[in-house]
PDB file of C-alpha atoms in Angstrom:
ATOM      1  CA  UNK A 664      21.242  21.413  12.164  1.00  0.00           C
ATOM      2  CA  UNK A 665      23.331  17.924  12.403  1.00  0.00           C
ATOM      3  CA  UNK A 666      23.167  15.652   9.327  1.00  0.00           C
ATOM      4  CA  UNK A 667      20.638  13.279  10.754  1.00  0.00           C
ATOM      5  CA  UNK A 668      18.138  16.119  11.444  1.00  0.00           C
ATOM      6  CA  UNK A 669      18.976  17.199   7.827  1.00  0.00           C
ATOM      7  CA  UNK A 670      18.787  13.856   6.357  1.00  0.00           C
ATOM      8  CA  UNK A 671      15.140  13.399   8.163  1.00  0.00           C
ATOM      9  CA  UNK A 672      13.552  16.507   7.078  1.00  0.00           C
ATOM     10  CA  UNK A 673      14.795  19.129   9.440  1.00  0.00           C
ATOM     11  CA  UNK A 674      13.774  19.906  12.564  1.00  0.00           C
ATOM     12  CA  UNK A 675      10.984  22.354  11.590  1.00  0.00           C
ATOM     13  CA  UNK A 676       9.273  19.418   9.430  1.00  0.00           C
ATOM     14  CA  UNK A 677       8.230  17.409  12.803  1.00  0.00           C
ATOM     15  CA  UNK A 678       4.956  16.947  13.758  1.00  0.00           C
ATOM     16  CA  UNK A 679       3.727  17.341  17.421  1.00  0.00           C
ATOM     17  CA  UNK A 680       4.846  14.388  19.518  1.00  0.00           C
ATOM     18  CA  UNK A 681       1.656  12.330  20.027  1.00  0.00           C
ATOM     19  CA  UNK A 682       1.049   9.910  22.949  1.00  0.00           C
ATOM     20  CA  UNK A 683      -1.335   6.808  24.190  1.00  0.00           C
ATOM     21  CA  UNK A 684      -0.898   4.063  21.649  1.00  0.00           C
ATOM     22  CA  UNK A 685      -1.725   1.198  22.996  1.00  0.00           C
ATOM     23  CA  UNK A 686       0.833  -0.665  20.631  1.00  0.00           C
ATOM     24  CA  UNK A 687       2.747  -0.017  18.065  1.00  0.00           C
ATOM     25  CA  UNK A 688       4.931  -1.430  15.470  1.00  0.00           C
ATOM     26  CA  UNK A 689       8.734  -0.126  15.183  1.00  0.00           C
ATOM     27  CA  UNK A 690       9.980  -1.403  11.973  1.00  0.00           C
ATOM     28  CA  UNK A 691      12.973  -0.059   9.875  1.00  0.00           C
ATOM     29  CA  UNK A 692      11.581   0.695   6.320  1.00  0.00           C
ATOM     30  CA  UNK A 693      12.785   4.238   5.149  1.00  0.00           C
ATOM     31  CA  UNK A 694      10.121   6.308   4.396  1.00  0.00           C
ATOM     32  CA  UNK A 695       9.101   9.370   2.601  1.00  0.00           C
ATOM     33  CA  UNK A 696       6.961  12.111   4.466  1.00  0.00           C
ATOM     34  CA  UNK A 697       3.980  10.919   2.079  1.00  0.00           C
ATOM     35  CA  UNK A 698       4.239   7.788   2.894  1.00  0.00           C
ATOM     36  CA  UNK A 699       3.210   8.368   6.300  1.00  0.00           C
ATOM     37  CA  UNK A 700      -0.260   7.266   6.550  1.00  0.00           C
ATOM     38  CA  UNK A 701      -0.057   4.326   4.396  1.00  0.00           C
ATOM     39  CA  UNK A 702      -0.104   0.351   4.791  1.00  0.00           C
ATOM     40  CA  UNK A 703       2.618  -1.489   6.240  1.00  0.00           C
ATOM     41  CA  UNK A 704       3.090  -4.641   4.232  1.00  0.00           C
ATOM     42  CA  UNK A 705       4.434  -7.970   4.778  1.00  0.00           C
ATOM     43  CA  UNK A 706       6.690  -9.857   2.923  1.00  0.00           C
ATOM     44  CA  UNK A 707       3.813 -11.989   1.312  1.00  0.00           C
ATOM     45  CA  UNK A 708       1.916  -8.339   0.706  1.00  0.00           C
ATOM     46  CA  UNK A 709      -0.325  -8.612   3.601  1.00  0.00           C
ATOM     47  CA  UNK A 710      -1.773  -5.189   5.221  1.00  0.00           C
ATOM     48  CA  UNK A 711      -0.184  -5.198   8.949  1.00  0.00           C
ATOM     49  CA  UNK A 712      -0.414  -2.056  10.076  1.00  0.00           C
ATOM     50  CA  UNK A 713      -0.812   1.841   9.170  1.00  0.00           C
ATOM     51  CA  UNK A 714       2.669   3.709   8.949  1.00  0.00           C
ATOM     52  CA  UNK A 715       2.040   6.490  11.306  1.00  0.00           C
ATOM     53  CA  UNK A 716       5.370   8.510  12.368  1.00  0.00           C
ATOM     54  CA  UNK A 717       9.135   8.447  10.966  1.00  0.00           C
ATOM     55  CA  UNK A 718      11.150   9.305  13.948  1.00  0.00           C
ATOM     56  CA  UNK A 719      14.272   9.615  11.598  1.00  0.00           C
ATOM     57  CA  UNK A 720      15.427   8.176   8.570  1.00  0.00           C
ATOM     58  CA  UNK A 721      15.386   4.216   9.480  1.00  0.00           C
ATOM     59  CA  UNK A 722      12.930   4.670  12.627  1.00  0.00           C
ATOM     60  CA  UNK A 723       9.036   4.279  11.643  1.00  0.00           C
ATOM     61  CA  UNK A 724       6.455   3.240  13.698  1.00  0.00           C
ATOM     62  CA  UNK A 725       2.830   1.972  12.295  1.00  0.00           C
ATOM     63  CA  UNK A 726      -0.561   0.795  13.871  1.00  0.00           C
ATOM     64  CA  UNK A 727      -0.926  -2.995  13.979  1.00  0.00           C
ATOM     65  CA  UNK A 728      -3.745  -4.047  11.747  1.00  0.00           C
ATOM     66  CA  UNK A 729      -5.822  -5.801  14.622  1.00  0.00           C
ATOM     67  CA  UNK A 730      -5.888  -1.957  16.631  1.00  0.00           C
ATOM     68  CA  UNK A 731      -6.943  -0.081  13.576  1.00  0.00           C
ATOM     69  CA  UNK A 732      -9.985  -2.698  13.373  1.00  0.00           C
ATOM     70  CA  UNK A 733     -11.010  -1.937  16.628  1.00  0.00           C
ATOM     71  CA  UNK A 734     -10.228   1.223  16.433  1.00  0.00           C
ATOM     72  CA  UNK A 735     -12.426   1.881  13.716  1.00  0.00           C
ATOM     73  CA  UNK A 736     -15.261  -0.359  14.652  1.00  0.00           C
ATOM     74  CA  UNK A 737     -15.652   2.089  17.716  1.00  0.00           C
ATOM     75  CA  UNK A 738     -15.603   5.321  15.300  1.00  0.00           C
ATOM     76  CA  UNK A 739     -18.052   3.194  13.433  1.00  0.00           C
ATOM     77  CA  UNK A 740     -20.765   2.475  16.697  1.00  0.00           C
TER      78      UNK A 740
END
């Protein structure tokens, strides 16, 4: 196992590889495995998206806020 995959939670800790976001948000915020799941804030402590993968240690990728509304308002109908 190389460092990075050690340093990211191994290899066996991944998750399947989902697909068909319409967008997504790539930010840099280091995350822990249970923070996956959680808001995305601003600077000014706005909600902008749901963190929803951590491709390594300084890759994570959330939801915008605008697609979870709409996602959700069509779970909702």
């Amino acid at each position: 196992m190389s460092r990075n995959d050690q340093m990211s939670g191994g290899q066996n800790s991944l998750s399947k590889r989902r697909t068909g976001f319409p967008r997504v948000i790539h930010h840099d915020t280091p995350l822990t495995k249970s923070s996956v799941g959680g808001p995305l804030l601003s600077l000014d402590g706005e909600c902008v998206g749901m963190n929803i993968a951590r491709a390594s240690r300084v890759a994570t990728f959330a939801i915008p806020a605008k697609e979870l509304r709409e996602i959700i308002g069509r779970m909702i109908k």
